[in-house]
Coordinates of C-alpha atoms in Angstrom, one line a residue:
X38 CA 14.0 -2.2 7.1
X39 CA 11.8 -2.9 10.1
X40 CA 8.6 -1.6 8.4
X41 CA 7.0 -4.1 6.1
X42 CA 4.5 -3.0 3.4
X43 CA 1.8 -5.6 2.8
X44 CA -0.1 -3.9 -0.1
X45 CA 0.3 -7.1 -2.1
X46 CA -1.5 -9.1 0.5
X47 CA -4.4 -6.7 0.6
X48 CA -4.5 -6.6 -3.2
X49 CA -4.7 -10.4 -3.3
X50 CA -7.5 -10.4 -0.7
X51 CA -9.5 -7.8 -2.7
X52 CA -8.7 -9.6 -6.0
X53 CA -7.4 -6.3 -7.4
X54 CA -4.3 -5.7 -9.6
X55 CA -1.6 -3.1 -8.8
X56 CA -2.4 -1.3 -12.0
X57 CA -6.0 -0.8 -10.9
X58 CA -5.0 0.5 -7.5
X59 CA -2.5 2.9 -9.0
X60 CA -5.2 4.3 -11.4
X61 CA -7.6 4.8 -8.5
X62 CA -4.9 6.5 -6.4
X63 CA -3.9 8.7 -9.3
X64 CA -0.2 7.6 -9.1
X65 CA 2.0 5.8 -11.6
X66 CA 2.4 2.0 -11.3
X67 CA 6.1 2.7 -10.9
X68 CA 5.5 4.8 -7.8
X69 CA 3.2 2.1 -6.4
X70 CA 5.9 -0.4 -7.0
X71 CA 8.4 1.6 -5.0
X72 CA 5.9 1.7 -2.1
X73 CA 5.1 -2.0 -2.3
X74 CA 8.7 -3.1 -2.3
X75 CA 9.5 -1.0 0.8
X76 CA 11.9 1.3 -1.1
X77 CA 9.9 4.4 -0.3
X78 CA 11.3 6.7 2.4
X79 CA 7.8 7.6 3.6
X80 CA 4.1 7.8 2.7
X81 CA 1.8 10.7 3.0
X82 CA -1.2 10.3 5.3
X83 CA -3.6 11.2 2.5
X84 CA -2.1 8.5 0.3
X85 CA -2.4 6.0 3.1
X86 CA -6.0 7.1 3.7
X87 CA -6.8 6.6 0.0
X88 CA -5.2 3.2 -0.1
X89 CA -7.2 2.1 3.0
X90 CA -10.4 3.5 1.5
X91 CA -10.0 1.8 -1.8
X92 CA -8.9 -1.5 -0.3
X93 CA -11.4 -1.3 2.6
X94 CA -8.8 -1.9 5.3
X95 CA -6.9 -0.3 8.2
X96 CA -3.4 1.1 8.1
X97 CA -2.2 -1.8 10.3
X98 CA -3.3 -4.2 7.5
X99 CA -0.9 -2.5 5.1
X100 CA 2.0 -1.5 7.4
X101 CA 3.8 -3.9 9.8
X102 CA 6.7 -3.4 12.2
X103 CA 9.2 -6.2 12.6
X104 CA 12.1 -5.7 14.9
X105 CA 15.5 -6.4 13.5

């Protein structure tokens, strides 16, 4: 898939665990894992906004396009 999800990178930079992010987002760790591994078919803008707010980053810090 040409879209790479870099949530793990931002979590490491912010010294935050996935479980903590999932709790703050109000989603299950399993759903966050699906998003982090790139298995999700999409992401809602309000979820993306919440991730950016919690991690103090821009959408481009989380999502990356790589041509195949």
